[in-house]
Coordinates of C-alpha atoms and ligand atoms in Angstrom, one line a residue:
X43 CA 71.6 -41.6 27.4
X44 CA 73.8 -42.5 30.1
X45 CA 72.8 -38.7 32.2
X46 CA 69.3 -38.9 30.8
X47 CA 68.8 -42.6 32.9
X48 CA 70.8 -40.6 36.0
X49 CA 68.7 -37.4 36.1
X50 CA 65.7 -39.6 36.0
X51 CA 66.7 -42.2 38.7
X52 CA 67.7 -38.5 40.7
X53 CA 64.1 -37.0 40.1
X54 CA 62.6 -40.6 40.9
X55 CA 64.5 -40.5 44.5
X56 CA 63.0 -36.4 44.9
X57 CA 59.6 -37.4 44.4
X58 CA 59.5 -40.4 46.7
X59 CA 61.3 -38.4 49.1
X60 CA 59.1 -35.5 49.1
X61 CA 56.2 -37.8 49.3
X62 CA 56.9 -40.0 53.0
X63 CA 53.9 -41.0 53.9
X64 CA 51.6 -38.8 55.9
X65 CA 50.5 -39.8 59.3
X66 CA 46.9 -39.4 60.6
X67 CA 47.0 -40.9 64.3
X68 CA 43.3 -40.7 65.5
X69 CA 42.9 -41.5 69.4
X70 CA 39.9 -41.2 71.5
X71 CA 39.7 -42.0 75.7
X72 CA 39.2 -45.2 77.1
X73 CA 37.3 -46.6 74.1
X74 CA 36.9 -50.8 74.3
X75 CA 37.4 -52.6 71.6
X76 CA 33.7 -54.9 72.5
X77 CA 32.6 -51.2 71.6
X78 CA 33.9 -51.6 67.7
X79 CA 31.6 -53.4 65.3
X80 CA 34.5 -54.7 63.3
X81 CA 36.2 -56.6 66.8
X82 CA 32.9 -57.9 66.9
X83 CA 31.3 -55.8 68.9
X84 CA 27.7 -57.5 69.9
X85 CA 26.5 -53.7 71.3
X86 CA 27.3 -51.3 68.4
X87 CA 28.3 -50.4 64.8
X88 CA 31.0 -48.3 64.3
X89 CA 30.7 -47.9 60.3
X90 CA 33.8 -45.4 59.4
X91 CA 36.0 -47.6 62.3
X92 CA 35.2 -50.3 60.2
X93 CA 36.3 -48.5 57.2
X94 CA 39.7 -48.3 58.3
X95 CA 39.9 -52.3 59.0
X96 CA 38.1 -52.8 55.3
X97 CA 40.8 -50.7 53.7
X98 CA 43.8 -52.1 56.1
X99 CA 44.7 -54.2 59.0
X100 CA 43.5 -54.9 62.1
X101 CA 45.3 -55.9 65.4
X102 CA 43.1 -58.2 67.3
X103 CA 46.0 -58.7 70.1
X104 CA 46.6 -55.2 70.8
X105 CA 47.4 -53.8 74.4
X106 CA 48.6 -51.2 76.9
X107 CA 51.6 -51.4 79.6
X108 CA 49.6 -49.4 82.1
X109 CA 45.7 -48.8 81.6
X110 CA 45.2 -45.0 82.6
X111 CA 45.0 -41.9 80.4
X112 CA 48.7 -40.2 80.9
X113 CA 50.9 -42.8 81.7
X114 CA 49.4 -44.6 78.3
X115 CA 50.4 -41.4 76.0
X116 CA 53.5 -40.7 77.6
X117 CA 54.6 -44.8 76.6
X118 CA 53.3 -44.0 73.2
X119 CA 55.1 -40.4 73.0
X120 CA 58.7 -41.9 74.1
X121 CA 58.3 -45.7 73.3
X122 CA 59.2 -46.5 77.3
X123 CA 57.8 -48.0 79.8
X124 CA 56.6 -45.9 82.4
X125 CA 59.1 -46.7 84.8
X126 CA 61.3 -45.2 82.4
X127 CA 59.6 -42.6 81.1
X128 CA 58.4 -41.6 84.5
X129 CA 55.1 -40.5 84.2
X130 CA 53.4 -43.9 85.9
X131 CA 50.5 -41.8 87.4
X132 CA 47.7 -39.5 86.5
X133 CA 47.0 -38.1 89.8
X134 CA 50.2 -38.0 91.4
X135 CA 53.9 -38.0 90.4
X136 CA 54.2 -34.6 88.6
X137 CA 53.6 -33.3 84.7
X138 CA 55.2 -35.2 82.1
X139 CA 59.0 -34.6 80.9
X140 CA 59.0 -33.0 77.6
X141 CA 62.4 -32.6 77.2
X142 CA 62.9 -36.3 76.8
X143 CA 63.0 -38.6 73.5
X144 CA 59.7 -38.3 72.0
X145 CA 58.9 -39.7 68.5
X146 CA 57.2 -36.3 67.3
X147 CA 60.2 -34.9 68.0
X148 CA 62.4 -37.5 65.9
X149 CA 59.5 -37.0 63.0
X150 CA 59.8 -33.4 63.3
X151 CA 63.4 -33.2 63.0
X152 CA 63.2 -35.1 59.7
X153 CA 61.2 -33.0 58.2
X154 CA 57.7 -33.5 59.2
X155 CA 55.3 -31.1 59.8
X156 CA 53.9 -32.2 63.3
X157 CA 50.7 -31.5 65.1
X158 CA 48.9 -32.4 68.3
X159 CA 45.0 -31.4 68.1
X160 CA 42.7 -32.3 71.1
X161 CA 43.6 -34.1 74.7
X162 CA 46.8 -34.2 76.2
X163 CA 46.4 -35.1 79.8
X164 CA 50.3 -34.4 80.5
X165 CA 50.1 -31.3 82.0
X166 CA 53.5 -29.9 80.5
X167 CA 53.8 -28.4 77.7
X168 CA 53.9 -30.4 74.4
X169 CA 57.0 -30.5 73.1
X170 CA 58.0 -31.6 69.3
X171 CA 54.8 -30.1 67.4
X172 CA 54.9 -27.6 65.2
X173 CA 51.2 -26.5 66.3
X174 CA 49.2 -27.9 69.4
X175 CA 46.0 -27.1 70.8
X176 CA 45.0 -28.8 74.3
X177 CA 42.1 -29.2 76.2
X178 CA 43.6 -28.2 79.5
X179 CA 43.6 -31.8 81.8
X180 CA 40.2 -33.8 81.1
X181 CA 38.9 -31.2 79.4
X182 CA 34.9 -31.1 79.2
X183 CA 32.5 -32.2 76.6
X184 CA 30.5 -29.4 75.6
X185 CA 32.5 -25.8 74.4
X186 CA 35.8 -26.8 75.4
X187 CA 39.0 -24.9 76.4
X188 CA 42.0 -24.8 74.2
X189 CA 45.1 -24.6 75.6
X190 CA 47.7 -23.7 72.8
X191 CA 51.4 -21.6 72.3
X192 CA 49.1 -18.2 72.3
X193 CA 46.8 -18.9 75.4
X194 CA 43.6 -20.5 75.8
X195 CA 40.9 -20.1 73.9
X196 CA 37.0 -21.6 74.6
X197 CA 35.0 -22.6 71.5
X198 CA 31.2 -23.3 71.6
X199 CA 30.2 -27.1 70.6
X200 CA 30.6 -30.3 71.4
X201 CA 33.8 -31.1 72.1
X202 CA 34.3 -34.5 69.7
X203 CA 32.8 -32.1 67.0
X204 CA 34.6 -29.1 67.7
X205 CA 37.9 -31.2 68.1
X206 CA 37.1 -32.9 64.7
X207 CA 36.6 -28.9 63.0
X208 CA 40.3 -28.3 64.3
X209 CA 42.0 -30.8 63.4
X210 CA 39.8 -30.2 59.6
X211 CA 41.1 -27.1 59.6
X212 CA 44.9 -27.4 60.2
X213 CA 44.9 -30.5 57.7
X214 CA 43.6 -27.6 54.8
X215 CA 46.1 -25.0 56.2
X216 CA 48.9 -26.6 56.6
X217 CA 52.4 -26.7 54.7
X218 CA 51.5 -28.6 51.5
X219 CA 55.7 -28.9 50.8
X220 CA 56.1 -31.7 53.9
X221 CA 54.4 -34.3 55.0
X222 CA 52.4 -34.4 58.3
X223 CA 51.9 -36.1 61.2
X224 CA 48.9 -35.0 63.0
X225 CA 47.7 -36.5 66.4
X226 CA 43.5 -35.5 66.5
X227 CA 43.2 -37.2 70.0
X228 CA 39.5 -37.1 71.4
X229 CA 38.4 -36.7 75.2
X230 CA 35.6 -39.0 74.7
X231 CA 34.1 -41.7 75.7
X232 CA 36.0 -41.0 78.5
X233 CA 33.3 -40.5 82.4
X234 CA 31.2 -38.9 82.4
X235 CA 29.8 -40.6 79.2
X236 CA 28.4 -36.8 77.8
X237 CA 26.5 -37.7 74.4
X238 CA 26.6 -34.9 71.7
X239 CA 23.2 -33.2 70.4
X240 CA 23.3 -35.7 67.8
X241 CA 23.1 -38.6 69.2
X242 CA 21.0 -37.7 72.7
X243 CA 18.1 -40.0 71.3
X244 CA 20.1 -42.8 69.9
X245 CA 19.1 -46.3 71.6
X246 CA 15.9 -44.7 72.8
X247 CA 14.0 -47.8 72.2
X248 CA 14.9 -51.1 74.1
X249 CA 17.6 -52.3 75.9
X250 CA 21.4 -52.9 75.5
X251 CA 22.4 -56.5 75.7
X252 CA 23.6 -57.2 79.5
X253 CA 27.5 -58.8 79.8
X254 CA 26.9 -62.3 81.4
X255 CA 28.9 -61.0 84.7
X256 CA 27.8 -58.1 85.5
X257 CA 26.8 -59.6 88.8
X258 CA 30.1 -60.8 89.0
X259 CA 31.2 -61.6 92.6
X260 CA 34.6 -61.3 92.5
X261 CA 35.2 -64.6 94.4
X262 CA 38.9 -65.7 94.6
X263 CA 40.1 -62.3 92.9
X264 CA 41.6 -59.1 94.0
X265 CA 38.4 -57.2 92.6
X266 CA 36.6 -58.3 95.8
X267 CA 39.4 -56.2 97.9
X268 CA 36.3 -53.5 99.8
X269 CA 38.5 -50.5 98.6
X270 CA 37.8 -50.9 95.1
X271 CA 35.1 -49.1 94.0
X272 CA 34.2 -49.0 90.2
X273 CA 31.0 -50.7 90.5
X274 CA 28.0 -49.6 88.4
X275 CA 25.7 -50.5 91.2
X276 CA 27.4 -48.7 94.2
X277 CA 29.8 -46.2 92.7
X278 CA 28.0 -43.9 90.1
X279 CA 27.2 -39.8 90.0
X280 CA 24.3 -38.2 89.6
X281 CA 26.1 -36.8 86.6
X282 CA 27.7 -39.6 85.6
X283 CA 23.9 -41.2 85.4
X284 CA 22.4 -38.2 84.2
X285 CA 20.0 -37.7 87.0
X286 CA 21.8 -34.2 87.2
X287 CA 22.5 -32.1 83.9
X288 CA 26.5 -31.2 83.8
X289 CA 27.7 -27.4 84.5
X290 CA 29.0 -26.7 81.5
X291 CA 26.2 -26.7 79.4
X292 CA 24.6 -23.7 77.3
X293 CA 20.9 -22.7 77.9
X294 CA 20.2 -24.1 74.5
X295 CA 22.2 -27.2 75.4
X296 CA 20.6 -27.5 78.2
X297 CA 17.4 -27.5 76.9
X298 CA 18.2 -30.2 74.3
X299 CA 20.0 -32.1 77.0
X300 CA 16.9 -31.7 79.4
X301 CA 14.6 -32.8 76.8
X302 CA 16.5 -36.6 76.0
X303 CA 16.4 -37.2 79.3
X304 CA 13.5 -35.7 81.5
X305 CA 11.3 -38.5 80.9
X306 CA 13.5 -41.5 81.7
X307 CA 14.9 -39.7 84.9
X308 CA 10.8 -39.1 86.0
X309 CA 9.8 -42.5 85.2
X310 CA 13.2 -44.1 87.4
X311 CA 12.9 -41.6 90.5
X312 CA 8.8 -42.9 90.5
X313 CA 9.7 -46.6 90.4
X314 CA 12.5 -46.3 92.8
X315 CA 14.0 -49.6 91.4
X316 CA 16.0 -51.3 94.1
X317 CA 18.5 -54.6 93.8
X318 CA 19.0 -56.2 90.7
X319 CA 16.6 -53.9 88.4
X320 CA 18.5 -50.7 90.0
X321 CA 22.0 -52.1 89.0
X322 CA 20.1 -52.7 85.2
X323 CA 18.5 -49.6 84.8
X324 CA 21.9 -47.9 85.5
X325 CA 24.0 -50.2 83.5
X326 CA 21.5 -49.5 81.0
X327 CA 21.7 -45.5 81.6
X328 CA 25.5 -45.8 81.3
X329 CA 26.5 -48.4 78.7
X330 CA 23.9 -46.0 76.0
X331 CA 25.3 -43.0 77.1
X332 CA 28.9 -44.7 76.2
X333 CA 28.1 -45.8 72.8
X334 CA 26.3 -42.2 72.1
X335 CA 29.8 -40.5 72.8
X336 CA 31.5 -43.4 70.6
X337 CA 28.7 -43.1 68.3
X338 CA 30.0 -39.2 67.8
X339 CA 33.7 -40.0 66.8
X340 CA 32.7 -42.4 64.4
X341 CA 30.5 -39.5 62.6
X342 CA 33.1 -37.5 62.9
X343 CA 36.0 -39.9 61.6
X344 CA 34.0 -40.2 58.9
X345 CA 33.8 -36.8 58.0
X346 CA 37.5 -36.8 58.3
X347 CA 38.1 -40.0 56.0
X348 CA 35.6 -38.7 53.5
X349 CA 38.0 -35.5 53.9
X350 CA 40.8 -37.3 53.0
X351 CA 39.6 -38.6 50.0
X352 CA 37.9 -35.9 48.4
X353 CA 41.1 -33.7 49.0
X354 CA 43.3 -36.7 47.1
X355 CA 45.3 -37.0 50.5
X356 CA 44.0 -40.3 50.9
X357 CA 46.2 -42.2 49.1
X358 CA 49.8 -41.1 50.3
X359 CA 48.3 -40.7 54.3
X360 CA 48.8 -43.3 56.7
X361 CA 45.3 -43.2 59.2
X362 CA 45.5 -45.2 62.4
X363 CA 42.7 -45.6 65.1
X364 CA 43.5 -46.3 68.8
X365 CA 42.6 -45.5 71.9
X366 CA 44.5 -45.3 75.2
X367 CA 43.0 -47.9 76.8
X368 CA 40.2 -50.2 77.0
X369 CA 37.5 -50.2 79.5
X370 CA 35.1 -52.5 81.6
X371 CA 31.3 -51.8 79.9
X372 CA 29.6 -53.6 82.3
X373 CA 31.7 -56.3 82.7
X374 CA 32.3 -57.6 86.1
X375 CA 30.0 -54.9 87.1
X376 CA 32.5 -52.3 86.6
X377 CA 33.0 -49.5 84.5
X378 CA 36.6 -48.2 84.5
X379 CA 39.7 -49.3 83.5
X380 CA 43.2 -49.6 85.5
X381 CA 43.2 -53.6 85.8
X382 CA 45.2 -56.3 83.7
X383 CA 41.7 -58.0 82.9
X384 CA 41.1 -58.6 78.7
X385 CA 38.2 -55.3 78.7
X386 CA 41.0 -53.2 80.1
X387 CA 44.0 -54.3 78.7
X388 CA 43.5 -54.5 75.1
X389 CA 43.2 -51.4 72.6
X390 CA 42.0 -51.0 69.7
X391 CA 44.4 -50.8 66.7
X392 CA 43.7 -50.5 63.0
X393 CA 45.5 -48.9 60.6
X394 CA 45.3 -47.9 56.6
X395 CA 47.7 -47.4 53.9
X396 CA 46.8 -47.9 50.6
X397 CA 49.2 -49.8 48.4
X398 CA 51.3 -51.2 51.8
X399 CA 48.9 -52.7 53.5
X400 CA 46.7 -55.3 52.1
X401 CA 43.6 -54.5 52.4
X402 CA 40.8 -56.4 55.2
X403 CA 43.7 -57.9 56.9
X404 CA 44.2 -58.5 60.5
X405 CA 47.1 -60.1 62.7
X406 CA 47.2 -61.8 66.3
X407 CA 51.0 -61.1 67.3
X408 CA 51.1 -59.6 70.8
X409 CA 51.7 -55.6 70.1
X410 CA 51.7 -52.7 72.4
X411 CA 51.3 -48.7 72.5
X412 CA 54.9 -49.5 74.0
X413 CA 55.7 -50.0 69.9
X414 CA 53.6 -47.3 68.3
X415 CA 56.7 -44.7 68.5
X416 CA 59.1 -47.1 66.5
X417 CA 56.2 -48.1 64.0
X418 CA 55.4 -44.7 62.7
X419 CA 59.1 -43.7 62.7
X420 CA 59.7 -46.9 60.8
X421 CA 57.1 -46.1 58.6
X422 CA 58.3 -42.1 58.0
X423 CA 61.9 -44.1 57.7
X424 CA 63.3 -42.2 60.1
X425 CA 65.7 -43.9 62.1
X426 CA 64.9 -44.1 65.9
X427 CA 67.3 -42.4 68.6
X428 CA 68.0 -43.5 71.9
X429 CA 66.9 -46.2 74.1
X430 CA 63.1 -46.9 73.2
X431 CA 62.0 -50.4 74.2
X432 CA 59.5 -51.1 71.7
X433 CA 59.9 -53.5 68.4
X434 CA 58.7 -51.7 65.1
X435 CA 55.4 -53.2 63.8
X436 CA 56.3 -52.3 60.2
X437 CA 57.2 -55.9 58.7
X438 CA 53.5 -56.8 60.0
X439 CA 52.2 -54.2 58.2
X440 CA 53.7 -55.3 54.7
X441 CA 54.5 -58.9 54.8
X442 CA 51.5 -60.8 55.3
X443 CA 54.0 -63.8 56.0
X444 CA 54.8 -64.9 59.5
X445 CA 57.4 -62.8 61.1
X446 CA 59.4 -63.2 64.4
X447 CA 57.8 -61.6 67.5
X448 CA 57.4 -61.2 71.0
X449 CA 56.1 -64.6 72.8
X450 CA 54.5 -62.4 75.6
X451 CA 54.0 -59.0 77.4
X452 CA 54.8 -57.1 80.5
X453 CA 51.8 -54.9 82.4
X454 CA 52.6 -52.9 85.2
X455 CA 49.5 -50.8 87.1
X456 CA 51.4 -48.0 89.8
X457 CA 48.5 -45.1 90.3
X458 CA 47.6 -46.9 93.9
X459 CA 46.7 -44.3 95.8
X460 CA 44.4 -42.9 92.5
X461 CA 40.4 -43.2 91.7
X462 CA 38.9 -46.6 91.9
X463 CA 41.3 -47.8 94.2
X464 CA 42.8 -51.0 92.2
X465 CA 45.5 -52.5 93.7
X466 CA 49.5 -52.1 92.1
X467 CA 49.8 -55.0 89.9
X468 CA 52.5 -56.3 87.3
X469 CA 51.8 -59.4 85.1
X470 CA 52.7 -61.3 81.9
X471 CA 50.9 -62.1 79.4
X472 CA 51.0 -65.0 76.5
X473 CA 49.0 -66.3 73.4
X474 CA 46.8 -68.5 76.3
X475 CA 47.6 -67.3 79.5
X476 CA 47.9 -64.2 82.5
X477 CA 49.9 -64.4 85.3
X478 CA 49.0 -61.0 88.2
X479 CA 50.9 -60.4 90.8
X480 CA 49.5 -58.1 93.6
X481 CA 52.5 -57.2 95.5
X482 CA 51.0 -55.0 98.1
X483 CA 48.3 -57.4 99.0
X484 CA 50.0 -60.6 98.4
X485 CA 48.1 -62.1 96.2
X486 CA 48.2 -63.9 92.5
X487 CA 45.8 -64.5 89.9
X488 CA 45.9 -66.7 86.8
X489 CA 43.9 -67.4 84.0
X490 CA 43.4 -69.9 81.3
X491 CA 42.3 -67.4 79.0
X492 CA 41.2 -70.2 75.8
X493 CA 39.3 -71.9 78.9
X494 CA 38.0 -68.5 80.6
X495 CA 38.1 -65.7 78.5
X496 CA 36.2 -63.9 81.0
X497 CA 38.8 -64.5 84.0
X498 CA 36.3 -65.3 86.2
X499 CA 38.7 -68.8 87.1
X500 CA 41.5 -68.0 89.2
X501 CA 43.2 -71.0 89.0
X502 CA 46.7 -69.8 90.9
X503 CA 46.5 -73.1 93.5
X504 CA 45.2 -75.7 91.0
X505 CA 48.2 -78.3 90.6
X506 CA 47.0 -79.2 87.0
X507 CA 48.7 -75.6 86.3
X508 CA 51.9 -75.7 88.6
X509 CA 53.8 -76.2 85.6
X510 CA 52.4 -73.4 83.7
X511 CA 52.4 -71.4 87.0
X512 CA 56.4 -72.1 87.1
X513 CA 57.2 -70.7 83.4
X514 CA 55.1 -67.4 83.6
X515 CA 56.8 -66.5 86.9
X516 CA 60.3 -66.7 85.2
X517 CA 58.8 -65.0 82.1
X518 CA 57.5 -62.2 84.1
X519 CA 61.4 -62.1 85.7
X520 CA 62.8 -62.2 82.3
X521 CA 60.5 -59.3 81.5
X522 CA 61.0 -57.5 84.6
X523 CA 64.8 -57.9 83.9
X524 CA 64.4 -56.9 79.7
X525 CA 63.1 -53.7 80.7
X526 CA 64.7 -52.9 83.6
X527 CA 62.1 -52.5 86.3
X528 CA 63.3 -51.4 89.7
X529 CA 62.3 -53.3 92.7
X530 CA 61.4 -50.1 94.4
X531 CA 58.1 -48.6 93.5
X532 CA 57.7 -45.0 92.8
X533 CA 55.6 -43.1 95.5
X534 CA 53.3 -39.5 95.4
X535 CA 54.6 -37.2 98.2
X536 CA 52.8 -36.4 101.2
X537 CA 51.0 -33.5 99.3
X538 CA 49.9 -35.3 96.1
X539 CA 48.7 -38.1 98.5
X540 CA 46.5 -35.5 100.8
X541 CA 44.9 -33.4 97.9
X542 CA 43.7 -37.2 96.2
X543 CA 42.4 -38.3 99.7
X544 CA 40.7 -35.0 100.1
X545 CA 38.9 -35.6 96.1
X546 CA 38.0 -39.2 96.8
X547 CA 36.3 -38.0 99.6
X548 CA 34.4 -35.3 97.5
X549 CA 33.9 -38.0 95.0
X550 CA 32.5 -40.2 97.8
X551 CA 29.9 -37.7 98.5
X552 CA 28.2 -37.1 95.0
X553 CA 27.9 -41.2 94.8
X554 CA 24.6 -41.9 93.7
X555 CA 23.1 -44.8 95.3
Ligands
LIG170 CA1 41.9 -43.2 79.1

């Protein structure tokens, strides 16, 4: 009896050893969370995002230490910040260094089967997947280049679609004996805001609700410094408006593409629209071709969900939804991202998995990409190695209970010289308020956020917040000290700096005004 109960409890530890969790980490490019129907999006519905929030939890408090594209997924990939992971810049700085701690790598050790199927933007190599396919930098929206262990490959489509096919495909073929973790990272929504065929006449009729500032001033803020230029009225292509078709298009793409827009783009270049209604018509232009692209992923992560259930994977798979970064949809006037501002900083964050985590949940605590690396280990229960400066999210995920956390968060913006031209900035973060420090320029903001959620009250001099003013500067020293940031900043050499000076000014020249 006795060996009957031990061979038993011995095949009970097999099976839930052969079955750790699967892990389904879906990420798309600069997608806002005012963009998601279940964050309460006021714009758009996102019905299979939403899915994932029904079934699971949601993180309404979610955000990034740096708000640009590389320097986000390498803090994700190594749970550092980017001081310490060293890849602080897209545009200058060098590739990414994959022969650091990564958690793919950890995952992969422990038996996972890993994969990485879409955008990168880290230049090097991946490193710790078992199977990758890249699009090589940005990528491009329609029939995009794969970049993978066997050369590069271009496949015909659009890109969210054909991204969605891969990562499809690799889930059926895979190793059935391990688990997964598969990374299906999309390029979109990322500029220039290139809709699929599907979605080309979506929002035809009527207008997209303006955000209340998006003739925002700037008074009293950096974001009236003249060298910042993200402004939907002054800073747009004529691709980025689609007033000019993009190269990379098919002549049957074209066609299709031609036909959505040819009658708009006539009836704006007749009425020559100046001031105000210019500014409108090309917020309107811009914030529909957004929500097109977003409009695509959702299809598609539905396809993928629906995937998941009719194969029975489902039920044993973790999914998670992020994106690198937020982004400004019109508010402020800007598009873009880079700044500390709420539309910039926060991410979206919403994860699944049936039987842990109670379903239509959400939580408030301040998280980060900085701890996505030591959740999903946590959740593979693999045991993180070295020095990653992140705090594991897993006791949110299960206990719906309060649980200690983190009281605020650090931000740090470097890629000054880079697009847009945003000043460096580091800040802290609490429940109610922001504290931003310009160091180049000299200059502070903060905000009351439960009394300006909008930041549009820099209230750095008012005396009624001296006191508050006093405890975020020596939280953002305690921070600063925490994570070890080095008083000296981190500068692109004289080369790096020329060949960005020498694409601004291309940049500067296609500016549609
Ligand atoms: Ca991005």
């Amino acid at each position: 009896m006795r060996i009957m109960a031990f061979l038993f409890l011995f095949a009970a530890v097999q099976i839930s050893a052969a079955e750790r969790p699967n892990i389904l980490f879906v990420f798309s490019d600069d997608h806002a969370t005012h963009s998601i129907s279940a964050y309460g999006s006021k714009i758009n519905q996102t019905p299979n995002i939403d899915r994932i929030a029904k079934e699971g939890m949601l993180f309404s408090n979610a955000f990034v230490t740096n708000s640009i594209c590389g320097p986000s997924r390498a803090v994700i990939l190594t749970g550092m910040h980017s001081h310490v992971n060293g890849f602080v810049a897209n545009e200058w700085g060098g590739e990414f260094d994959g022969s650091q701690q990564t958690f793919p790598k950890m995952l992969q050790r422990s038996g996972y089967q890993t994969a990485l199927i879409g955008k990168w933007h880290l230049y090097s190599d991946p490193t710790g997947f078992d199977h990758w396919e890249i699009l090589p930098g940005q990528g491009r929206y329609y029939n995009p280049r794969f970049r993978s262990a066997s050369g590069t490959a271009e496949i015909e489509g659009y890109t969210t679609d054909v991204i969605t096919d891969r990562a499809l495909s690799w889930i059926k073929e895979r190793d059935v004996k391990k688990p997964f973790m598969l990374m299906y990272q999309h390029k979109a929504p990322h500029r220039e805001w290139a809709p699929g065929p599907d979605h080309l006449n979506l929002y035809k009729d009527g207008d997209i609700k303006e955000p209340a500032n998006l003739f925002d001033d700037h008074s009293g803020r950096a974001g009236a410094h003249p060298d910042v230029e993200m402004s939907i009225a002054r800073h747009m292509t004529s691709i980025d408006l689609k007033l000019k078709a993009p190269g990379y298009l098919n002549d049957a793409q074209l066609a299709v593409w031609e036909e959505a827009y040819a009658e708009e783009n006539a009836a704006y270049r007749e009425a020559e629209p100046e001031g105000k209604a210019r500014t409108r018509w090309k917020y309107q232009r811009y914030i529909k071709d957004y929500l097109r692209s977003v409009a695509s992923i959702d299809d598609n992560l539905g396809r993928v969900l629906d995937y998941l259930d009719e194969s029975g994977l489902a039920e044993n798979t973790v999914v998670i939804y992020s994106s690198d970064q937020g982004f400004f949809l019109g508010d402020h006037g800007w598009y873009d991202k880079r700044w500390m501002y709420e539309e910039s900083l926060r991410m979206p964050l919403l994860i699944r998995w049936p039987g842990v985590i109670p379903a239509g949940t959400s939580r408030s605590e301040l998280v980060q990409n900085l701890d996505f690396a030591q959740t999903l280990l946590d959740i593979a229960g693999v045991q993180p190695e070295g020095d990653m400066q992140g705090i594991s999210m897993l006791p949110l995920l299960k206990n719906p209970e309060e649980n200690p956390w983190r009281d605020s968060i650090y931000y740090h913006f470097y890629e000054n010289p880079g697009w847009a031209s945003v000043p460096r900035h580091y800040g802290v973060r609490t429940e109610r308020y922001k504290l931003i420090h310009y160091y180049r320029l000299g200059q502070w903001e903060l905000f009351d956020l439960q009394q300006d959620p909008d930041e549009l009250d820099n209230r750095v001099s008012d005396p009624a917040l001296a006191g508050v003013k006093r405890e975020l500067e020596q939280e953002l020293q305690r921070l600063r000290a925490e994570y070890r940031v080095p008083e000296e900043d981190p500068e692109p050499t004289f080369w790096e700096r020329t060949r960005f000076f020498l694409l601004n000014q291309a940049m500067n020249l296609l500016m549609e005004d």
